[in-house]
Coordinates of C-alpha atoms and ligand atoms in Angstrom, one line a residue:
M1 CA -12.3 -4.2 112.6
A2 CA -15.2 -5.4 114.5
R3 CA -15.9 -9.1 115.4
G4 CA -19.3 -10.3 114.2
R5 CA -21.2 -13.2 115.4
E6 CA -21.2 -16.5 113.9
R7 CA -23.4 -16.8 110.7
R8 CA -24.9 -19.9 109.2
W9 CA -27.0 -20.1 105.9
P10 CA -30.4 -21.9 105.2
H11 CA -30.7 -24.6 102.5
S12 CA -30.2 -23.5 98.8
S13 CA -30.0 -25.7 95.6
E14 CA -29.6 -29.3 94.8
S15 CA -26.0 -30.2 94.7
T16 CA -23.2 -32.9 95.1
L17 CA -21.9 -31.8 98.5
N18 CA -23.7 -30.7 101.7
I19 CA -21.5 -27.6 102.7
A20 CA -22.0 -25.8 106.2
F21 CA -20.5 -22.3 106.2
I22 CA -19.5 -20.2 109.4
T23 CA -18.0 -16.8 109.1
L24 CA -16.5 -14.8 111.8
G25 CA -15.1 -11.2 112.1
C26 CA -15.8 -8.0 110.4
P27 CA -18.2 -6.9 107.2
K28 CA -15.0 -7.2 105.0
N29 CA -14.8 -10.8 106.0
L30 CA -18.4 -11.3 105.5
V31 CA -18.3 -10.0 102.0
D32 CA -15.5 -12.6 101.2
A33 CA -17.7 -15.1 102.7
E34 CA -20.8 -14.2 100.6
V35 CA -18.7 -14.3 97.5
M36 CA -17.5 -18.0 98.5
L37 CA -21.0 -19.0 98.8
G38 CA -21.9 -17.7 95.6
L39 CA -19.2 -19.7 94.1
L40 CA -20.1 -23.0 95.9
D41 CA -23.8 -22.4 95.0
K42 CA -22.9 -21.9 91.3
A43 CA -20.8 -24.9 91.2
G44 CA -24.1 -26.8 92.2
H45 CA -23.3 -27.3 95.9
R46 CA -25.9 -27.4 98.5
L47 CA -25.5 -25.0 101.4
V48 CA -26.7 -26.3 104.7
S49 CA -27.2 -24.4 108.0
E50 CA -25.3 -26.9 110.4
P51 CA -22.1 -28.6 110.4
D52 CA -23.6 -31.4 112.1
G53 CA -24.4 -34.0 109.4
A54 CA -22.8 -32.0 106.7
D55 CA -20.0 -33.2 104.1
V56 CA -17.9 -30.2 104.4
A57 CA -17.7 -27.4 107.0
V58 CA -15.9 -24.0 106.0
V59 CA -14.9 -21.7 108.6
N60 CA -14.1 -18.1 107.5
T61 CA -12.0 -17.0 110.2
C62 CA -10.8 -13.8 111.8
S63 CA -7.4 -13.2 113.4
F64 CA -6.6 -9.5 113.8
I65 CA -6.2 -9.7 117.5
A66 CA -5.5 -12.6 120.1
A67 CA -9.1 -12.9 121.2
A68 CA -10.2 -13.1 117.6
V69 CA -7.6 -16.0 117.0
Q70 CA -9.0 -17.7 120.2
E71 CA -12.8 -17.5 119.0
S72 CA -11.8 -18.8 115.5
S73 CA -9.7 -21.8 116.7
D74 CA -12.6 -22.6 119.0
V75 CA -15.1 -22.9 116.4
V76 CA -12.8 -25.0 114.2
R77 CA -12.3 -27.2 117.1
R78 CA -16.1 -27.6 117.5
C79 CA -16.2 -28.7 113.7
L80 CA -13.2 -31.1 114.4
E81 CA -15.1 -32.6 117.3
L82 CA -18.0 -33.4 115.0
K83 CA -15.6 -34.8 112.3
A84 CA -14.1 -37.1 115.1
A85 CA -17.5 -38.3 116.1
G86 CA -18.1 -39.1 112.4
R87 CA -20.9 -36.5 111.9
L88 CA -19.0 -34.4 109.4
S89 CA -16.4 -35.4 107.0
R90 CA -14.0 -32.6 106.0
V91 CA -13.0 -29.3 107.7
V92 CA -11.8 -26.3 105.6
V93 CA -10.4 -23.1 107.3
A94 CA -10.5 -20.0 105.3
G95 CA -9.9 -16.2 105.8
C96 CA -7.4 -14.6 108.3
L97 CA -6.3 -17.3 110.6
S98 CA -5.3 -19.2 107.4
Q99 CA -3.4 -16.1 105.9
R100 CA -1.8 -15.5 109.4
Y101 CA -0.8 -19.1 110.3
G102 CA -1.1 -20.9 107.2
E103 CA 0.5 -24.6 107.1
E104 CA 1.1 -24.3 110.7
L105 CA -2.9 -25.0 111.2
F106 CA -2.5 -28.5 110.3
D107 CA -0.3 -29.1 113.4
S108 CA -2.1 -26.8 115.8
L109 CA -5.6 -28.0 114.7
P110 CA -4.9 -31.7 113.8
G111 CA -7.7 -33.1 111.6
V112 CA -8.3 -29.9 109.3
D113 CA -8.3 -30.9 105.8
G114 CA -7.8 -27.6 104.1
V115 CA -6.3 -24.1 104.7
V116 CA -7.4 -21.4 102.3
G117 CA -5.7 -17.9 102.8
C118 CA -7.6 -14.6 102.2
S119 CA -5.4 -14.6 99.0
H120 CA -7.3 -17.6 97.6
F121 CA -11.0 -17.0 98.8
E122 CA -12.0 -17.4 95.1
S123 CA -10.6 -20.8 94.8
I124 CA -12.9 -22.1 97.5
V125 CA -14.8 -24.6 95.2
E126 CA -11.4 -26.3 94.2
A127 CA -10.5 -26.4 97.9
V128 CA -13.6 -27.9 99.0
E129 CA -13.7 -30.6 96.1
Q130 CA -9.9 -31.4 96.6
A131 CA -10.6 -31.8 100.6
W132 CA -13.6 -34.0 99.7
A133 CA -11.5 -36.1 97.6
G134 CA -9.1 -36.7 100.5
E135 CA -6.2 -34.3 99.5
R136 CA -4.7 -32.0 102.1
V137 CA -5.2 -28.7 100.5
L138 CA -3.0 -25.5 101.2
L139 CA -3.8 -22.4 99.3
L140 CA -1.9 -19.5 100.4
G141 CA -0.1 -16.6 98.7
P142 CA 0.4 -12.8 98.8
P143 CA -3.1 -11.4 99.6
V144 CA -3.9 -9.5 96.2
A145 CA -7.4 -10.7 95.5
I146 CA -10.4 -8.4 95.5
Y147 CA -14.0 -9.4 94.0
D148 CA -15.9 -7.4 91.8
H149 CA -19.6 -7.0 90.3
T150 CA -19.2 -10.2 88.3
S151 CA -18.5 -12.4 91.3
P152 CA -21.5 -14.5 92.3
R153 CA -22.7 -13.4 96.0
I154 CA -25.2 -14.5 98.5
L155 CA -26.0 -11.9 101.0
G156 CA -25.3 -12.7 104.7
T157 CA -27.4 -9.5 105.6
P158 CA -31.1 -9.1 105.4
S159 CA -32.3 -8.6 101.8
H160 CA -32.6 -4.8 102.0
I161 CA -29.3 -4.3 103.3
A162 CA -25.9 -4.8 101.8
Y163 CA -22.0 -4.2 102.2
V164 CA -20.0 -3.1 99.3
K165 CA -16.3 -3.6 99.6
I166 CA -14.6 -0.7 97.6
A167 CA -11.2 -1.5 98.4
E168 CA -9.0 -4.1 100.0
G169 CA -5.8 -4.0 102.0
C170 CA -4.2 -1.2 103.9
D171 CA -0.8 1.0 103.4
N172 CA -1.6 2.8 106.6
V173 CA 0.5 0.2 108.8
C174 CA -0.5 1.6 112.2
S175 CA 2.0 0.4 114.6
Y176 CA -0.6 -2.1 116.6
C177 CA -2.3 -3.6 113.4
T178 CA -1.7 -6.8 111.9
I179 CA -4.2 -6.3 109.0
P180 CA -1.9 -5.0 106.3
T181 CA 0.1 -8.4 106.6
L182 CA -3.1 -10.2 106.6
R183 CA -5.0 -8.5 103.7
G184 CA -2.0 -6.9 101.8
S185 CA -1.4 -3.4 100.3
M186 CA -4.3 -1.2 99.6
R187 CA -6.0 -1.9 96.2
S188 CA -9.2 -0.2 94.8
R189 CA -12.0 -1.8 92.7
A190 CA -12.7 0.2 89.6
P191 CA -15.3 2.8 90.4
D192 CA -17.5 1.4 87.4
S193 CA -17.5 -2.1 88.9
V194 CA -18.6 -0.5 92.4
V195 CA -21.5 1.4 90.6
A196 CA -22.3 -1.8 88.8
E197 CA -22.7 -3.9 91.9
A198 CA -24.8 -1.2 93.5
V199 CA -27.2 -0.9 90.6
E200 CA -27.6 -4.8 90.7
L201 CA -28.0 -4.6 94.6
K202 CA -30.8 -2.0 94.1
A203 CA -32.5 -3.9 91.5
A204 CA -32.5 -7.1 94.0
G205 CA -34.3 -5.0 96.6
V206 CA -31.5 -3.4 98.6
V207 CA -32.3 -0.1 100.1
E208 CA -29.1 0.4 102.2
V209 CA -25.5 -0.1 101.1
N210 CA -22.7 0.3 103.4
L211 CA -19.3 1.2 101.9
I212 CA -16.4 -0.8 103.5
A213 CA -12.8 -1.3 103.1
Q214 CA -9.8 -1.3 105.9
D215 CA -9.9 2.5 105.1
T216 CA -12.4 3.8 102.8
T217 CA -10.9 7.3 102.7
A218 CA -8.0 5.7 100.9
Y219 CA -10.1 4.7 98.1
G220 CA -8.7 5.4 94.7
T221 CA -5.4 6.6 96.0
D222 CA -3.7 3.6 94.1
I223 CA -5.6 5.1 90.9
A224 CA -5.3 8.8 91.3
A225 CA -3.0 10.7 93.8
K226 CA -5.6 12.5 95.6
G227 CA -8.1 9.5 96.1
M228 CA -11.6 9.2 94.4
L229 CA -14.1 8.7 97.3
P230 CA -16.0 11.8 96.7
E231 CA -16.5 11.0 92.8
L232 CA -17.5 7.5 93.8
L233 CA -20.3 8.8 96.2
V234 CA -21.5 11.3 93.6
A235 CA -21.6 8.1 91.1
L236 CA -23.2 6.0 93.5
A237 CA -25.8 8.7 94.5
E238 CA -26.9 8.5 90.8
T239 CA -28.1 4.9 91.3
G240 CA -31.0 6.0 93.2
L241 CA -30.1 3.9 96.3
P242 CA -32.1 5.7 99.2
W243 CA -29.5 5.1 101.7
I244 CA -25.6 5.2 101.3
R245 CA -23.6 4.7 104.5
L246 CA -19.9 5.4 104.8
L247 CA -17.9 3.0 107.2
Y248 CA -14.3 2.9 108.1
T249 CA -13.0 6.1 107.4
H250 CA -9.3 7.3 108.5
P251 CA -9.4 10.7 110.2
A252 CA -6.1 11.6 108.7
R253 CA -7.8 11.4 105.3
V254 CA -11.2 13.0 105.6
T255 CA -11.1 16.0 103.4
E256 CA -13.2 19.3 103.0
E257 CA -14.4 17.9 99.6
L258 CA -15.6 14.7 101.2
I259 CA -17.6 16.5 103.9
E260 CA -19.2 18.7 101.1
V261 CA -20.1 15.9 99.2
M262 CA -21.6 14.0 101.9
A263 CA -23.5 17.3 102.9
S264 CA -24.7 17.9 99.2
I265 CA -26.0 14.2 98.7
P266 CA -29.5 13.3 100.5
A267 CA -28.9 9.7 99.9
I268 CA -25.7 9.6 101.8
V269 CA -26.8 9.3 105.3
P270 CA -25.6 11.9 107.9
Y271 CA -23.4 9.3 109.5
I272 CA -19.6 8.6 109.5
D273 CA -17.5 5.7 111.0
L274 CA -14.4 7.8 112.3
P275 CA -12.2 5.4 114.0
I276 CA -9.9 7.9 116.2
Q277 CA -8.2 5.2 118.4
H278 CA -7.0 7.8 120.8
I279 CA -6.8 11.6 121.6
S280 CA -3.3 11.9 123.2
D281 CA -0.5 13.2 120.9
V282 CA 2.0 10.9 122.4
I283 CA -0.1 7.8 122.0
L284 CA -1.4 8.8 118.5
R285 CA 2.2 9.3 117.5
Q286 CA 3.3 5.8 118.7
M287 CA 0.3 4.2 117.0
G288 CA 1.3 5.9 113.8
R289 CA -1.9 7.4 113.2
R290 CA -0.6 10.7 111.3
I291 CA -2.8 13.1 113.0
S292 CA -3.0 14.8 116.4
G293 CA -5.6 15.0 119.1
G294 CA -6.1 18.6 118.4
E295 CA -6.6 17.9 114.6
I296 CA -9.4 15.4 115.4
V297 CA -11.1 17.8 117.6
E298 CA -11.0 20.4 114.8
L299 CA -12.1 17.7 112.2
I300 CA -15.2 16.9 114.2
G301 CA -15.9 20.5 114.5
R302 CA -15.8 21.1 110.7
I303 CA -17.7 18.0 110.1
R304 CA -20.5 19.3 112.4
S305 CA -20.3 22.8 111.2
V306 CA -21.2 21.5 107.7
I307 CA -23.5 18.6 108.8
P308 CA -24.9 19.4 112.2
E309 CA -27.2 16.3 112.3
M310 CA -24.1 14.0 111.6
A311 CA -23.9 10.9 113.7
I312 CA -20.3 10.1 114.4
R313 CA -19.3 6.5 115.5
S314 CA -15.7 5.8 116.4
S315 CA -13.4 3.2 118.1
V316 CA -10.7 3.9 120.8
M317 CA -7.9 1.6 122.2
V318 CA -6.9 1.7 125.8
G319 CA -4.0 0.2 127.2
F320 CA -1.4 0.8 124.4
P321 CA 2.1 0.8 125.5
G322 CA 3.3 3.7 127.3
E323 CA -0.4 5.2 128.0
T324 CA -0.2 7.2 131.3
E325 CA -2.8 8.0 133.6
G326 CA -2.8 11.4 132.1
D327 CA -3.0 10.1 128.4
F328 CA -6.1 8.2 129.7
E329 CA -7.6 11.0 131.5
E330 CA -7.3 13.3 128.2
L331 CA -9.2 10.6 126.4
L332 CA -11.8 10.4 129.2
S333 CA -12.5 13.8 129.1
F334 CA -12.6 14.1 125.3
I335 CA -15.2 11.5 125.4
R336 CA -17.1 13.2 128.1
R337 CA -17.6 16.2 125.8
G338 CA -20.0 14.1 123.6
M339 CA -18.5 14.5 120.1
I340 CA -18.9 10.9 119.6
D341 CA -22.2 9.3 119.3
H342 CA -21.3 5.6 119.2
L343 CA -18.2 4.1 120.4
G344 CA -16.3 0.8 120.2
V345 CA -13.6 0.3 123.0
F346 CA -11.0 -2.1 122.6
E347 CA -8.1 -3.1 124.8
Y348 CA -4.8 -3.2 123.5
S349 CA -3.6 -6.6 122.4
P350 CA 0.3 -7.2 121.6
E351 CA 0.3 -9.1 118.2
S352 CA 3.3 -10.6 117.0
G353 CA 4.9 -8.8 114.1
T354 CA 3.7 -5.5 114.9
R355 CA 5.9 -2.6 116.1
A356 CA 3.8 -1.9 119.1
A357 CA 4.4 -5.4 120.3
T358 CA 8.2 -4.6 120.7
L359 CA 7.4 -1.4 122.6
D360 CA 8.5 -0.9 126.2
K361 CA 6.0 0.2 129.1
Q362 CA 3.3 -2.6 128.2
I363 CA 0.2 -1.8 130.2
S364 CA -1.3 -4.6 132.3
S365 CA -4.7 -6.3 131.1
E366 CA -6.2 -5.3 134.6
T367 CA -5.4 -1.4 133.9
A368 CA -6.6 -1.8 130.3
G369 CA -9.6 -3.6 131.4
E370 CA -10.4 -0.9 134.1
R371 CA -10.0 2.1 131.6
A372 CA -12.2 0.2 129.0
R373 CA -15.1 0.0 131.8
L374 CA -14.8 3.6 132.7
L375 CA -15.1 4.6 128.8
V376 CA -18.0 2.3 128.3
S377 CA -20.0 3.8 131.5
V378 CA -19.2 7.3 130.4
M379 CA -20.7 6.5 126.8
N380 CA -23.6 5.0 128.5
E381 CA -24.5 7.9 130.4
L382 CA -24.1 10.1 127.2
A383 CA -26.3 7.6 125.3
I384 CA -29.2 8.1 127.9
E385 CA -28.8 11.6 127.8
R386 CA -29.1 11.7 124.0
A387 CA -32.1 9.4 124.0
E388 CA -33.7 12.0 126.3
R389 CA -32.8 14.9 123.9
L390 CA -34.4 12.9 120.9
T391 CA -37.8 12.1 122.9
G392 CA -40.5 13.8 120.9
V393 CA -38.5 14.3 117.7
Q394 CA -40.0 13.0 114.6
M395 CA -37.8 11.1 112.1
R396 CA -37.6 8.5 109.3
V397 CA -36.5 5.1 110.0
L398 CA -35.6 1.9 108.1
V399 CA -37.4 -0.9 109.1
D400 CA -35.4 -4.2 109.7
S401 CA -37.8 -6.6 111.1
V402 CA -41.5 -7.0 112.2
A403 CA -42.8 -9.0 114.8
E404 CA -44.8 -8.1 118.0
A405 CA -42.9 -4.8 117.5
A406 CA -41.0 -3.5 114.6
I407 CA -37.2 -3.1 114.8
A408 CA -35.9 -0.2 113.0
R409 CA -32.7 2.1 112.7
T410 CA -32.5 5.9 112.4
P411 CA -29.9 7.3 109.7
G412 CA -27.4 7.5 112.8
Q413 CA -27.6 3.8 113.7
A414 CA -25.5 1.3 111.4
W415 CA -26.6 -2.3 111.2
E416 CA -25.5 -4.5 113.9
M417 CA -23.3 -1.6 115.2
D418 CA -25.2 1.1 117.0
G419 CA -28.5 -0.2 118.5
V420 CA -31.9 0.1 117.0
V421 CA -35.3 1.6 117.4
H422 CA -38.2 -0.5 119.0
I423 CA -41.3 0.8 117.5
S424 CA -44.4 -0.4 119.5
L425 CA -47.5 -1.4 117.1
D426 CA -51.1 -1.0 118.0
P427 CA -53.2 -3.9 116.8
G428 CA -55.2 -1.8 114.6
T429 CA -52.4 0.2 112.7
A430 CA -50.9 -0.9 109.5
R431 CA -47.6 -2.7 110.0
P432 CA -44.6 -1.5 108.4
K433 CA -42.6 -4.0 106.1
P434 CA -39.1 -5.0 106.5
G435 CA -37.1 -2.9 104.2
A436 CA -39.6 0.0 104.1
F437 CA -38.9 3.5 105.4
A438 CA -41.2 4.6 108.4
D439 CA -42.0 8.0 110.0
I440 CA -42.0 7.8 113.7
T441 CA -41.7 9.9 117.0
V442 CA -39.0 8.8 119.5
T443 CA -40.5 8.1 122.9
G444 CA -37.5 7.3 124.9
G445 CA -34.5 5.0 125.1
S446 CA -31.7 3.5 127.1
E447 CA -27.8 3.1 126.8
F448 CA -28.5 0.9 123.8
D449 CA -31.6 1.5 121.8
L450 CA -34.2 3.9 121.2
T451 CA -38.1 3.4 121.6
G452 CA -40.4 5.0 119.4
E453 CA -44.2 4.9 117.8
L454 CA -45.4 5.2 114.4
T455 CA -46.3 9.0 113.4
A456 CA -49.8 9.1 112.2
Ligands
LIG1 S1 -6.0 1.9 109.2 FE1 -4.6 1.2 110.6 S2 -5.9 -0.2 112.0 FE2 -6.8 0.2 110.1 S3 -6.5 -1.6 108.9 FE3 -5.1 0.1 108.2 S4 -3.3 -0.3 109.4 FE4 -5.1 -1.4 110.5

């Protein structure tokens, strides 16, 4: 549920159309984009990095909250300006904005040639070719599609990192969330398909796989009542992938069995993304999170008792309707306890079609903004304390890039989410390679990143 930065792709094969592809939003949307790129490339189209001068621009959008709708619309408008200036021929809008607003986009974004919902991302080639032929394209339906290991895919991450989407959609229906209407009900990929994809990614040089879904802990509940995530992790460990990271869990579904399996498999990095959203029982109930504040604290205690070195990422929402000063103080004092290592802080946004948007006692954006700032400042203080505690500690990191210094991540730092380690390199020393592991000693850090040096 995080918003990603704009991504653009370098040139690829000889083909009939020059297509510029921009993707926004979360890693789940990124995987759809990677499949669409694979399909366009396989169809022989040429992928270019800039919409300026391209034949077709595809904008894969996000729309889970108002701010994301605004950002997506702005990017589409920039492409439409190029089209109006004769520097781009066609504009196709894909992803969650299309799924949410459909045909309306032809009016709200005049000049758009094609609207392709999340439901039809696998029909992107037809959409682009029909738009090029001058047709107005509208491909929209119930979101039931999900890719598998046979889908062509061009990675948008560095070649040693990949996201693997194990399921799509969500049945949790939290009261503030639009995603179930955008992505449909929860549907898992077959375990064999996920494992086959992991084997292919490893063969292609990937060393870190990030497992994603709207709720990874719901994996397999549409196949076997109790869910199948622990079994899937055991099967993935047999692929020999060095790092497997679990993102987007739901605290109400994290079981003893899952914690035990994570503890027993070295390849599963001691890291869990555990969005709690809040800690006040009243707010959690209003959100429809099916867990209490006390149970969340207990869960984190259990996780840490089994895996003491576990890094916990979470996300919280402030300004939810009815959130009193007392509710917020409860959240603030919980965060101050330092049980969470990395935190995403969101300000509540009333989204049309959600239950929460109809609730009384909506909170002003000023109040929500102030609460968010307070939480972030507490997290920054805790991050500096953690960097001090880690100073002098030796650890194995994954190198992501090497220039004057090397940029790497600890097992407790997810790609583009939790900061990095800046490793100073002495001129005479052997330089680590991107995608390789290195042993370092932490030398310090800030509220965002750590610093380190290679351990001789
Ligand atoms: S778990 Fe809740 S917040 Fe997350 S995608 Fe599902 S409904 Fe939305």
